[in-house]
XYZ file of C-alpha atoms in Angstrom:
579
model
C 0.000 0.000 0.000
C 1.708 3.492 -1.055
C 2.413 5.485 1.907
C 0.261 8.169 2.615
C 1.356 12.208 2.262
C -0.387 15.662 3.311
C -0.297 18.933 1.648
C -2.060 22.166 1.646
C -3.721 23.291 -1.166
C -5.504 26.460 -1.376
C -4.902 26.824 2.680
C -7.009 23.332 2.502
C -5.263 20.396 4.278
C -5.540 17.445 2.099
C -3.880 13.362 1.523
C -2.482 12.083 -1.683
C -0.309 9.095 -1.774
C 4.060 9.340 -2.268
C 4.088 9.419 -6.104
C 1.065 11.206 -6.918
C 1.524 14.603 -8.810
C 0.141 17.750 -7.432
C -2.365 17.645 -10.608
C -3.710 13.876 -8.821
C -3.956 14.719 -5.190
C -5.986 18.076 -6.390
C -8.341 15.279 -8.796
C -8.498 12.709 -5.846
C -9.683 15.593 -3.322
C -12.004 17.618 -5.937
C -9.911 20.534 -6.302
C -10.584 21.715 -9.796
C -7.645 22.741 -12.116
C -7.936 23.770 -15.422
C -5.941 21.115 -17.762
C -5.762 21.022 -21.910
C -2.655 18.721 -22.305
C -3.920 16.765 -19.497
C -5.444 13.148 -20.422
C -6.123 10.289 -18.312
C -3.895 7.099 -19.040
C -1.495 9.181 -20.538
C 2.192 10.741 -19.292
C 1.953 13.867 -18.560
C 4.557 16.394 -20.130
C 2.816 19.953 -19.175
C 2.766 22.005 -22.145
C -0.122 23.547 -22.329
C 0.982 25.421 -19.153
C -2.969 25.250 -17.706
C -2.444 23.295 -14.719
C 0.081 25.898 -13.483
C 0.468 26.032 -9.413
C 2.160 28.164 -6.804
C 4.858 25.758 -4.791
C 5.754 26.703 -1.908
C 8.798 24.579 -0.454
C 11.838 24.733 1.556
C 11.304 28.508 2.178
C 10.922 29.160 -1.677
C 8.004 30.078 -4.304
C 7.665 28.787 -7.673
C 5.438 28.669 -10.156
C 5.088 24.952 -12.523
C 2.531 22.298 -13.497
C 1.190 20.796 -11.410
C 0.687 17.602 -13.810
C 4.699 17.216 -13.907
C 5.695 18.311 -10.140
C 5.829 15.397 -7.514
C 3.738 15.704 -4.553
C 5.797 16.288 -1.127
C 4.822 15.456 1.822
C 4.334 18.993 3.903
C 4.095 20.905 0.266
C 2.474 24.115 0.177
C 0.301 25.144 -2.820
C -1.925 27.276 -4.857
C -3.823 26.155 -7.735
C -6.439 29.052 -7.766
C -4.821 32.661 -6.949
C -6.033 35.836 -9.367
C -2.081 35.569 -10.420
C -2.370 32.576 -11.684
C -5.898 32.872 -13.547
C -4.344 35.755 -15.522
C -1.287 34.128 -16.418
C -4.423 31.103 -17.810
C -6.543 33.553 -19.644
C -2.905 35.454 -21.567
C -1.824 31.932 -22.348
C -5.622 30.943 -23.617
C -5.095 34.579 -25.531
C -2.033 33.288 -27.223
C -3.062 29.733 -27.833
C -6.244 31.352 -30.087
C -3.842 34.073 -31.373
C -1.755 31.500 -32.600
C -4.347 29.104 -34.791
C -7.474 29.818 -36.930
C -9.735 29.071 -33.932
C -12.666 31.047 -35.684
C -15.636 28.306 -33.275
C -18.267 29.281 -35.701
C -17.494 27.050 -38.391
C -15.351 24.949 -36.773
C -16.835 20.639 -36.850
C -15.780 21.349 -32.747
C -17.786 24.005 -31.430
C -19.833 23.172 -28.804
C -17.466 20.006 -27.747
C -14.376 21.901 -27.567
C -12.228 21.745 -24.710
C -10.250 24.891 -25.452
C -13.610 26.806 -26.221
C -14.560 25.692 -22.959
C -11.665 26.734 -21.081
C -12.737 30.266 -22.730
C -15.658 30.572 -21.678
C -14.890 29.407 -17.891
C -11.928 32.719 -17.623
C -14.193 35.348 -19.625
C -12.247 35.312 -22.342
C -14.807 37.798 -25.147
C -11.710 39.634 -27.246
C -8.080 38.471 -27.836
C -5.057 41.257 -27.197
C -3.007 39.640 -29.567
C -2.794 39.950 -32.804
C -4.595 36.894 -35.362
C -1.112 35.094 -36.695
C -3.861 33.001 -39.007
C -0.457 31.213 -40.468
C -1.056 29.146 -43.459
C -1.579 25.446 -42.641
C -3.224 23.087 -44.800
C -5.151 20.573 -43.784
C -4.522 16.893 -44.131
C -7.108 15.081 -46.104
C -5.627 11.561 -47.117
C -6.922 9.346 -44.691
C -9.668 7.402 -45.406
C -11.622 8.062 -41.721
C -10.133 11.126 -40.117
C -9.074 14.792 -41.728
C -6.353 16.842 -39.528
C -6.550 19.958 -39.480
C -3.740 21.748 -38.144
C -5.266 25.230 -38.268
C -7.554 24.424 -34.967
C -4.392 22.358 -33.547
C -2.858 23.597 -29.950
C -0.297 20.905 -30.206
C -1.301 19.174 -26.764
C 0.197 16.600 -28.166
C -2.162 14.007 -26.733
C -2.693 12.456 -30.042
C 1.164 11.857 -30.132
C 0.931 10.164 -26.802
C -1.941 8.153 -27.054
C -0.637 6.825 -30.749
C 2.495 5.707 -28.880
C 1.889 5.197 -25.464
C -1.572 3.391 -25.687
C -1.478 1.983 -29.723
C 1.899 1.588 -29.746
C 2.450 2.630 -33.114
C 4.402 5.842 -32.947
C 3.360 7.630 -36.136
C 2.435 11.003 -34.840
C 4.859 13.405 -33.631
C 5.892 17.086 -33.874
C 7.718 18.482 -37.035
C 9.036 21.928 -37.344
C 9.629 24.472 -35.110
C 8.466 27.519 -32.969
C 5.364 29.199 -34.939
C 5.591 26.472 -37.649
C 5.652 23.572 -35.660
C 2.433 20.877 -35.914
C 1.831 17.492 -36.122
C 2.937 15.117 -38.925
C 2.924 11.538 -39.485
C 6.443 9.686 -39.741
C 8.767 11.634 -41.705
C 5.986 14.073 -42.691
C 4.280 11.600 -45.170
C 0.715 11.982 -45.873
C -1.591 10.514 -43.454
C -3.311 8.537 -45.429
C 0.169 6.621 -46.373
C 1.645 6.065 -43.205
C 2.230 3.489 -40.741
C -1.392 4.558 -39.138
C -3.217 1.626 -38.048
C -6.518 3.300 -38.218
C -6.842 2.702 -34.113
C -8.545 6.200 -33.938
C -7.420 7.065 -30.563
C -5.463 10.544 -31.534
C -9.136 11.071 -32.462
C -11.035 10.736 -29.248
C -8.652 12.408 -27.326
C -8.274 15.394 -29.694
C -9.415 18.292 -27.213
C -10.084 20.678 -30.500
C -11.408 19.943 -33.879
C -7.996 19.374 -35.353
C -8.484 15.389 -35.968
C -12.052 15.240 -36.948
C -14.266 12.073 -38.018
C -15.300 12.068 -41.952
C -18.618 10.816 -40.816
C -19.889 12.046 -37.444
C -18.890 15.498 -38.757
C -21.092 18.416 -38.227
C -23.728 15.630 -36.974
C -24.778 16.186 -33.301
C -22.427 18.179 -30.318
C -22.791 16.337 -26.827
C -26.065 18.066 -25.972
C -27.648 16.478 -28.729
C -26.403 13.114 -28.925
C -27.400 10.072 -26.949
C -24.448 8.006 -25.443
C -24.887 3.802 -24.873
C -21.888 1.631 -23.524
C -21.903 -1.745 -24.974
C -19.388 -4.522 -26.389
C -17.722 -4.521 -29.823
C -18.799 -7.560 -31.538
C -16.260 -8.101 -34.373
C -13.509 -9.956 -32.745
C -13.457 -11.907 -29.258
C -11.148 -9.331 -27.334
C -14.529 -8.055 -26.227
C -13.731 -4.053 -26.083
C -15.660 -1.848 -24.230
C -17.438 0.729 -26.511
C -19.808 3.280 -26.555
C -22.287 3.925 -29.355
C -23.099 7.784 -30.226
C -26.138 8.008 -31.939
C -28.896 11.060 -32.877
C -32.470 10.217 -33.902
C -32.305 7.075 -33.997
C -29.191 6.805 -36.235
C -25.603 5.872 -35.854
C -23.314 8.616 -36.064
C -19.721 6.644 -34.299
C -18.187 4.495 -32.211
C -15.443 5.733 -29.708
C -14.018 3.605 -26.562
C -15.262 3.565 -23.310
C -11.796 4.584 -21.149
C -13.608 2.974 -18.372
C -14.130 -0.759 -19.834
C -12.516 -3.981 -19.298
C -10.252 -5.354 -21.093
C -9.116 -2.690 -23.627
C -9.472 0.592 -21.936
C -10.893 2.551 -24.200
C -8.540 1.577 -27.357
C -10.412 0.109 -30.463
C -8.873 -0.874 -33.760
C -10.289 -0.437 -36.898
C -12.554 -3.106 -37.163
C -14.872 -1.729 -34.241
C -14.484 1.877 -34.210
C -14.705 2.729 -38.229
C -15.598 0.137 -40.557
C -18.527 -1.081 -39.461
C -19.981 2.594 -40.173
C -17.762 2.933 -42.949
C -16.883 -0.110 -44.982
C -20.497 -2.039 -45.104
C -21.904 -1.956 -48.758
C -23.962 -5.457 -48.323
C -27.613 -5.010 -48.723
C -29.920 -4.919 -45.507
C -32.428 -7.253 -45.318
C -35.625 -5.305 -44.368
C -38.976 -7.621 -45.138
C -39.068 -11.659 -45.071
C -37.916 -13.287 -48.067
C -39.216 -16.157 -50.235
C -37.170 -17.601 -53.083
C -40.313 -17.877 -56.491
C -38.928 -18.962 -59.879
C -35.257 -18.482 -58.384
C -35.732 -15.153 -56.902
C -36.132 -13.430 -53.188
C -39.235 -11.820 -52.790
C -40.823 -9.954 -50.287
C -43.485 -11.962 -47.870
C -45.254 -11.969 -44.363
C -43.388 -13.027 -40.981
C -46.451 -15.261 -41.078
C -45.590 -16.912 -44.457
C -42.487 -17.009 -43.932
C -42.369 -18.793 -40.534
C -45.146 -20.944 -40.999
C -42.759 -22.112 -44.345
C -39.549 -22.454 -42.559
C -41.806 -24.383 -39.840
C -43.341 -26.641 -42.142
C -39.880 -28.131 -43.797
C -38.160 -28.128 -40.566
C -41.191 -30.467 -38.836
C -41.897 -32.311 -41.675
C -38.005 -33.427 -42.469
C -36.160 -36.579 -41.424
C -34.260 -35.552 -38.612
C -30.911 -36.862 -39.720
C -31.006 -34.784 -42.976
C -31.495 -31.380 -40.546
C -28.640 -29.052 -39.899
C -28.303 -26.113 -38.029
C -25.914 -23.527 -38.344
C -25.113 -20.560 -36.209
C -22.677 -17.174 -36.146
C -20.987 -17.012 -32.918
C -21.513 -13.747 -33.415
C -24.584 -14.210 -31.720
C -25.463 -13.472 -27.750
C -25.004 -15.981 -25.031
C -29.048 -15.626 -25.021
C -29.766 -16.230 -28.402
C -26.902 -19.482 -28.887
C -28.541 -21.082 -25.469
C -32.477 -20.428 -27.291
C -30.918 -21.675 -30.230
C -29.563 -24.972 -29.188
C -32.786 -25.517 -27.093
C -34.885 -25.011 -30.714
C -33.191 -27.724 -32.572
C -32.076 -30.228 -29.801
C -35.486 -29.794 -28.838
C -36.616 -31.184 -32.423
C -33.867 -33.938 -32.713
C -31.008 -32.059 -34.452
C -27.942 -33.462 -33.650
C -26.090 -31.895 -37.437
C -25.070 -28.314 -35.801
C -22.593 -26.061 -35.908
C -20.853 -22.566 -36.328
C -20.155 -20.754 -39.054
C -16.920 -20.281 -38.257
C -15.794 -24.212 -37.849
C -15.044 -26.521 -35.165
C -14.445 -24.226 -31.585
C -11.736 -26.363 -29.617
C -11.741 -25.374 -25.936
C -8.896 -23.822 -24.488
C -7.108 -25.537 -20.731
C -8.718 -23.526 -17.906
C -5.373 -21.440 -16.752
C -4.536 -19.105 -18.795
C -3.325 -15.677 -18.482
C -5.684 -12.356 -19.163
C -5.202 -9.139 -21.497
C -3.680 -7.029 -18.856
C -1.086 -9.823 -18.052
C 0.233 -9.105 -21.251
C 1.570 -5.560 -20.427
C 3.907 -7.183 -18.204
C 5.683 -10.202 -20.525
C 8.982 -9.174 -22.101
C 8.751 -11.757 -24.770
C 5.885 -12.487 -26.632
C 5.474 -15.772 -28.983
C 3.053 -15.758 -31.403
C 1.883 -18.839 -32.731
C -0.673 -19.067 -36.160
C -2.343 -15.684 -35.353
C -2.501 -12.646 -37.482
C -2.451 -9.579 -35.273
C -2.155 -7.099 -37.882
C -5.987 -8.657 -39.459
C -7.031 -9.832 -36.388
C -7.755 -9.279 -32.668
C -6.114 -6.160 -33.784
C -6.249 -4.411 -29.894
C -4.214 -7.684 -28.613
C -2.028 -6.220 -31.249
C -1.520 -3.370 -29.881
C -0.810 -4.552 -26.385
C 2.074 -6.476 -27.868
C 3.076 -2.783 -29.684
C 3.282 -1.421 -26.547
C 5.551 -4.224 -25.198
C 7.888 -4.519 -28.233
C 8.104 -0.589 -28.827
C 8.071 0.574 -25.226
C 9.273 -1.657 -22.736
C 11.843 -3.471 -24.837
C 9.914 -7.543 -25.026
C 10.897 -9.358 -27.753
C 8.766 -10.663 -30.552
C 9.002 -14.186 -31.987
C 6.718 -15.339 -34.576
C 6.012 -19.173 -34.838
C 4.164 -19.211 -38.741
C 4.144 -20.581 -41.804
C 2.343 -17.706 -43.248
C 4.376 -14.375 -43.054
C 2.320 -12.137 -41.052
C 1.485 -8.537 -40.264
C 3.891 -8.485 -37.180
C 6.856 -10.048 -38.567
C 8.787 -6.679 -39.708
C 8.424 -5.967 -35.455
C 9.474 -9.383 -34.914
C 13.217 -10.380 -33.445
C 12.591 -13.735 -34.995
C 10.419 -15.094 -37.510
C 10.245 -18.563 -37.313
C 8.662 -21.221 -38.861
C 6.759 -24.200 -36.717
C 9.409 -26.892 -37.437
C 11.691 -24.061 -35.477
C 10.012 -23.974 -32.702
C 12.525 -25.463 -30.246
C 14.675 -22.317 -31.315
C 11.755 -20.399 -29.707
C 11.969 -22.152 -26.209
C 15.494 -21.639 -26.313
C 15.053 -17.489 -26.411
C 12.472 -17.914 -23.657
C 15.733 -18.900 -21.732
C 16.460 -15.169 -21.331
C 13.225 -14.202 -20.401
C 11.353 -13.650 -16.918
C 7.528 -13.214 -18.168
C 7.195 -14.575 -21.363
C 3.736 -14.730 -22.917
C 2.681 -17.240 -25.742
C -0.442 -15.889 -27.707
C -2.012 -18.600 -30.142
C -4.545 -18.770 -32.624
C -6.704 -21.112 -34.646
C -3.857 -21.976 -36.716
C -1.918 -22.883 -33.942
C -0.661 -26.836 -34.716
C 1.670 -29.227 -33.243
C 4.170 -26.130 -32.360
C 1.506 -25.147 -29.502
C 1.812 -28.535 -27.777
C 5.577 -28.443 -27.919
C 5.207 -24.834 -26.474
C 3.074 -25.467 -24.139
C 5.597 -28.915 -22.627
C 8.795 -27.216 -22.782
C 7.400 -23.440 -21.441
C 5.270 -25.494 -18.587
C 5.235 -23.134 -15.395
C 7.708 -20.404 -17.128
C 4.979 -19.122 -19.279
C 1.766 -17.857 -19.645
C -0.640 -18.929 -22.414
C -2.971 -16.800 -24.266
C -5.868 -18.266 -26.334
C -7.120 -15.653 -29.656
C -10.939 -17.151 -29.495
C -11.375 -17.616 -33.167
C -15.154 -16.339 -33.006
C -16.733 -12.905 -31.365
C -18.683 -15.470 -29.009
C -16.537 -18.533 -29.545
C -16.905 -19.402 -25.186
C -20.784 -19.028 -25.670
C -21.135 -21.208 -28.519
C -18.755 -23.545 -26.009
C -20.971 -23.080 -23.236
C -24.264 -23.704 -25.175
C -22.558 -26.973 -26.796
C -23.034 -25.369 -30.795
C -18.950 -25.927 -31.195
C -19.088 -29.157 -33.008
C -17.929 -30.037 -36.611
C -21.397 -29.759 -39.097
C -21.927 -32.476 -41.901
C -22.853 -30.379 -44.833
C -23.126 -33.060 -46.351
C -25.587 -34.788 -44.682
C -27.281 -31.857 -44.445
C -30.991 -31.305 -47.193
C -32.723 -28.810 -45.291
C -30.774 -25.842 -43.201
C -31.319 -23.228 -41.166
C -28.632 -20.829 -40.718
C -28.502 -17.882 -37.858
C -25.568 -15.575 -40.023
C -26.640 -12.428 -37.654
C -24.694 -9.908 -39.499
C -21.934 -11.839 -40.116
C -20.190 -11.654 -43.796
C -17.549 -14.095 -43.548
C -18.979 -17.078 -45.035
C -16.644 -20.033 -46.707
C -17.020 -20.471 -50.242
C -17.097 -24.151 -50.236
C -19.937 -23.570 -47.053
C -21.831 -21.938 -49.604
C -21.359 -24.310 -52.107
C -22.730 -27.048 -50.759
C -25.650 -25.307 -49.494
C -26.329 -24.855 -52.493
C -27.236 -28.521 -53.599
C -29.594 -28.645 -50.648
C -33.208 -29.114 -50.663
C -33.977 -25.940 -48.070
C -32.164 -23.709 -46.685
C -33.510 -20.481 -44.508
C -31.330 -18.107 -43.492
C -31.709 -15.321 -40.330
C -29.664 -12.803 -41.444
C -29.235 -8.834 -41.344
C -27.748 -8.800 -44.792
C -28.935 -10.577 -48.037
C -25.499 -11.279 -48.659
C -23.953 -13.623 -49.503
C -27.195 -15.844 -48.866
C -28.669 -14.360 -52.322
C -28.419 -17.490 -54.652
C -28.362 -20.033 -51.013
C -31.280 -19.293 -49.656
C -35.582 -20.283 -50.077
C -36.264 -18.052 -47.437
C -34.251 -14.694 -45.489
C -35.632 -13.611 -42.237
C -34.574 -10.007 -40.951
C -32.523 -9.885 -38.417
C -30.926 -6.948 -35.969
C -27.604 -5.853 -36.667
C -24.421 -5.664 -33.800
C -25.866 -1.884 -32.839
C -29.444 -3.235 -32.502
C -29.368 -6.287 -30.590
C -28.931 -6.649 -26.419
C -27.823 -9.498 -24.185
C -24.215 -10.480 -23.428
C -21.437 -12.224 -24.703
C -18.241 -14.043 -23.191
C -15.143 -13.018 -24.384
C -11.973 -15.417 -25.050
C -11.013 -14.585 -21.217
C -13.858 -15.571 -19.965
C -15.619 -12.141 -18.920
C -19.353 -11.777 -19.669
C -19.965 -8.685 -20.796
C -22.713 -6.834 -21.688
C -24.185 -5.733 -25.643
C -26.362 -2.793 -25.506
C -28.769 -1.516 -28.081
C -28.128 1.772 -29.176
C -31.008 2.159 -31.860
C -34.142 0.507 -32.875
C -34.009 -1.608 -35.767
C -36.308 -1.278 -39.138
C -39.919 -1.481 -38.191
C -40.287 -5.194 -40.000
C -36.522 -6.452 -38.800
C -37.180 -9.014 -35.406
C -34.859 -9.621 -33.015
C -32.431 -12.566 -33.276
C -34.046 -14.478 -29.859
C -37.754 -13.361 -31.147
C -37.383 -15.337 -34.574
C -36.364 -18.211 -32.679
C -39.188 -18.437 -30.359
C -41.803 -17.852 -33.038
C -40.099 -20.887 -34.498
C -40.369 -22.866 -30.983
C -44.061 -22.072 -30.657
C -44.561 -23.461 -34.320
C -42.443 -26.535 -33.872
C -43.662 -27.400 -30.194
C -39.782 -27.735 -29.169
């Protein structure tokens, strides 16, 4: 337990701990100081000058941050003197003097923290002249536009690309009035080493790194704000969905969630808003004279009913996304065991369960080597990625990859070797205290040799190969499926697009297949009948993610008027099959 300190603060006795700053005993004992540069989970390097405090110590007066000084035990300060709150408003002054920080057409106004901080010291006229310097904005990148014009160089977008991504793209080029951000060596944006995490934009305190698509769309009085759980990988993340009558406008990262933090990749903060071009599903579907058309929900049903009763059990299949919830798998197994099933599966394959032990996301911030065995990080669970980023880039952990295929990673890696190799990988472990193995589907014969020769030295990671790959465990839906022996089929594809060729294929050649899906693709030439289903920011429930947290999806808008609910189709079905 950190020892305990006191200080005075604003002639207020008050307790910190030995290591806080100034800055966090004044947060922990709700003294307010004004902060711009200031962002929690991030160092602190004091340069917007804000958080400025008078120190009194050892007989002497100073003036500093208070996000850089130590607290002392028996320190002396003031965070709220007139002095200081003029020296705030000349440096607020020169901070607008110094951009084009004209608020009425900037994307930020009205969720601007440097607006803010003018309103809160009067600030109505600026003494300085307008530099207005000529700074061109930077439109390359396919999400986000920077604009340097509204920037104050904070520099938190600089620290949270390195510090939280570990990708170290952003940083300052140029000097005194001409300095700003750049990416690399000053490349364009859009052709850098950006991974497209999007955290320089949600901790932007201006409207210098602005989203293409929430834009102009709704300030923070006007939007409505729902936490829930990104559904496009197993990591789980923590998210929260902005959204203004009734439609999606982003997704940013809830700083307050298990396991990632508040860091997304690009999977779950910009392409499901950017990137989806299938077609949604919005009425029932029935396949006449080879095409979809639109039915009832009665017609529909009563059809898929009909061939599912009315077939031999052992030429039924059932498939499922485990992108579905924990709710909807367990209703799902208890509709088709209920009616003799025993052909069912996921979409995604076979789901082999993992040994009980095994390490956690945040473990991984402490390994100093990291072996990565038949998992892409650079495609996917791109936010384990980045926790690996952090340990290669920051702390110094070596990177060995264990792959056939060369992957993403390997220009990171100190090694790249292949799975016949992998003795040479328990050797390196020899220098290690913490290492961490992270595996993935791919994983073969190299994991068990791994896993025998690292016994008790390290800790083992599994990459669940499915969004919900422990609920489709838990509900017993892992199992291999026979398409083969497989003539009528009912499929529950959520929203999911990734769909095997050959999977399609041979669904194809069977006598009936319905499909619950959000999308009509690529069920279009599959399918006799498509029922509407909600997508990822429609549905609720919860989900268990490849550690083993349950964690819970929120709905963040309605769905189409005619679109039902994943769990509602299936218990339609149940009261039509008796199950």
């Amino acid at each position: 337990m950190a020892e305990e300190i006191t200080l005075t603060i604003d002639g207020k006795e008050v307790k910190g701990e030995r290591g806080d700053t100034i800055l966090q005993v004044c947060q922990k004992n709700g003294i307010d100081v004004p902060t711009l540069c200031h962002f929690e989970g991030l160092s602190d390097i004091g340069s917007c000058r804000l958080c400025i405090a008078e120190i009194e110590e050892r007989g002497r007066t100073r003036i500093d941050t208070s996000c850089t000084t130590p607290a002392v035990e028996g320190m002396v300060v003031q965070v709220s003197t007139k002095q200081l709150n003029e020296m705030r408003r000349a440096i607020l002054e020169l901070l607008f003097s110094e951009g084009n920080h004209y608020c009425m057409y900037c994307v930020a106004s009205g969720d601007c923290e440097l607006q803010d901080m003018a309103y809160r010291f009067g600030i109505d006229y600026i003494r300085w002249p307008l530099l207005y310097p000529e700074r061109h904005i930077d439109a390359s990148h396919k999400y986000v536009v920077m604009d340097p014009n509204r920037c104050i160089l904070c520099r938190r977008c600089v620290r949270a690309c390195a510090e939280l991504v570990g990708n170290h793209t952003l940083g300052v080029g140029g000097r005194d009035s001409e300095a700003e951000i750049i990416a690399d060596l000053k490349l364009p944006w859009g052709e850098s080493s950006c991974v497209n995490a999007g955290a320089c934009l949600q901790v932007c305190p201006t409207g210098a790194i602005l989203d293409r698509r929430s834009a102009y769309k709704g300030k923070k009085d006007q939007v409505e704000r729902v936490k829930s759980t990104c559904l496009f990988c197993s990591v789980g993340c923590g998210t929260e969905l902005v959204s203004r009558d009734n439609y999606l406008i982003r997704v940013e990262g809830d700083w307050e969630a298990e396991p990632n933090k508040g860091i997304l990749c690009a999977a779950g903060r910009f392409e499901p808003l950017y990137d989806e071009e299938r077609t949604r599903v919005l009425r029932p579907l029935v396949k006449r004279d080879g095409r979809l058309e639109e039915t009832t929900w009665d017609e529909a049903l009563d059809l898929v009913a009909e061939k599912l009763g009315d077939s031999d059990k052992n030429a039924l299949g059932a498939l499922t996304s485990a992108r579905a919830t924990n709710e909807t798998l367990e209703l799902f197994a208890k509709l088709f065991r209920g009616i003799g099933v025993e052909n069912i599966g996921c979409l995604e394959g076979p789901i082999a369960e993992p040994p009980e032990k095994e390490i956690n996301l945040a473990e991984l911030d402490e390994a100093d080597m990291f072996i990565v065995v038949g998992e892409d990080l650079a495609e996917d669970h791109q936010v384990v990625g980045f926790f690996v980023k952090r340990g290669v880039n920051n702390r110094g952990a070596r990177l060995v990859i264990v792959d056939d295929k060369e992957t993403g990673f390997v220009p990171l890696a100190y090694r790249w070797l292949k799975p016949d190799e992998v003795e040479e990988a328990v050797r390196l472990c020899d220098a290690a205290a913490r290492p961490a193995v992270i595996y993935g589907a791919r994983a073969g014969e190299e994991l068990a040799v791994l896993r025998k020769e690292l016994a008790g030295k390290a800790g083992f990671f599994w990459m669940a190969p499915a969004t919900n790959s422990r609920g489709a465990l838990a509900a017993g839906l892992s199992g291999a499926f026979n398409a083969e022996a497989a003539q009528n089929v009912y499929v529950l594809a959520c929203d999911d697009g990734k769909v095997g060729d050959e999977l399609l294929a041979r669904l194809k050649k069977a006598n009936f297949v319905a499909v619950q899906s959000s999308y009509v693709e690529p069920w279009a030439e599959v399918a006799d009948v498509v029922l509407p289903t909600v997508i990822w920011a429609e549905k609720e429930g919860t989900i268990t993610n490849l550690e083993g947290r349950t964690l819970k999806v929120a709905k963040a808008v309605e769905p189409p008027a005619a679109v039902k609910g994943e769990a509602e189709v299936l218990k339609a079905l149940i009261g039509r099959l008796g199950s």
